[in-house]
Amino acid sequence: MKKFWDLFNVFEAAVMVIGMAIMVFFNFFNVVCRRLLPQSPFSYTEELVVIIFLWVTMFGISYGYRKGSHTMLDIFTSHFPQKLQIVTVIFSTLCSAVLMVLIAKVGCDMVANQIKHHQVTSGMRLPMALSSSAIPVGSAVTVISVLKTGYDEIKSMCLERKKTKEV
């Protein structure tokens, strides 16, 4: 199972790093061309950057959950009794997972509607579903990360609780 999560981390990191590199390149290229050429022939780059930004953001949410970078309000929960802390982690994990499932559902409906109506981007004439599919895909990946993080947190809390009982 560890190998799966290692590959999962590498995949997410690759999507984010490659996406960021492409965004930086095209933004820099676009600025240079605008400065040197009054009529820049590369207007499509802004559209491409927005599409990549959406994908990087959705994968970044998932990555943030697994790395513990998500918003945690443990300033209050750290003062709770240990059983209540575990209940709080379970509740917050389930709420986060349900939220991501709902976002994925809305994203799937949006993508289906865009495919049905043959919507394309204005500049590059790419299917709108290409960029919008980042929402259900990223949400699905985030659900996996949320559940794993919640499981790991609960597991560590239970182990800590077991150690304090033994002492």
PDB file of N, CA and C in Angstrom, residues 1 18 24 64-65 80 102 129 167:
ATOM      1  N   MET A   1       0.819  -1.195   0.000  1.00  0.00           N
ATOM      2  CA  MET A   1       0.000   0.000   0.000  1.00  0.00           C
ATOM      3  C   MET A   1       0.869   1.267   0.000  1.00  0.00           C
ATOM      4  N   ILE A  18       4.691  20.283 -13.325  1.00  0.00           N
ATOM      5  CA  ILE A  18       4.647  20.481 -14.782  1.00  0.00           C
ATOM      6  C   ILE A  18       3.662  21.596 -15.124  1.00  0.00           C
ATOM      7  N   VAL A  24       4.212  29.307 -15.842  1.00  0.00           N
ATOM      8  CA  VAL A  24       5.257  30.331 -15.726  1.00  0.00           C
ATOM      9  C   VAL A  24       5.845  30.632 -17.103  1.00  0.00           C
ATOM     10  N   GLY A  64      -2.522  19.021  -0.515  1.00  0.00           N
ATOM     11  CA  GLY A  64      -2.524  19.740   0.758  1.00  0.00           C
ATOM     12  C   GLY A  64      -3.172  18.937   1.870  1.00  0.00           C
ATOM     13  N   TYR A  65      -4.240  18.243   1.564  1.00  0.00           N
ATOM     14  CA  TYR A  65      -4.875  17.404   2.581  1.00  0.00           C
ATOM     15  C   TYR A  65      -3.924  16.321   3.071  1.00  0.00           C
ATOM     16  N   PHE A  80      -9.909  19.298  23.930  1.00  0.00           N
ATOM     17  CA  PHE A  80     -10.994  18.338  24.122  1.00  0.00           C
ATOM     18  C   PHE A  80     -10.450  17.061  24.750  1.00  0.00           C
ATOM     19  N   LEU A 102     -19.934  16.206  -3.326  1.00  0.00           N
ATOM     20  CA  LEU A 102     -20.914  17.145  -3.895  1.00  0.00           C
ATOM     21  C   LEU A 102     -20.287  18.009  -4.987  1.00  0.00           C
ATOM     22  N   ALA A 129     -15.123  21.180 -21.672  1.00  0.00           N
ATOM     23  CA  ALA A 129     -15.078  20.025 -20.767  1.00  0.00           C
ATOM     24  C   ALA A 129     -13.638  19.669 -20.389  1.00  0.00           C
ATOM     25  N   VAL A 167       0.918   3.426  30.150  1.00  0.00           N
ATOM     26  CA  VAL A 167       1.859   4.066  31.068  1.00  0.00           C
ATOM     27  C   VAL A 167       1.266   4.325  32.401  1.00  0.00           C
TER      28      VAL A 167
END
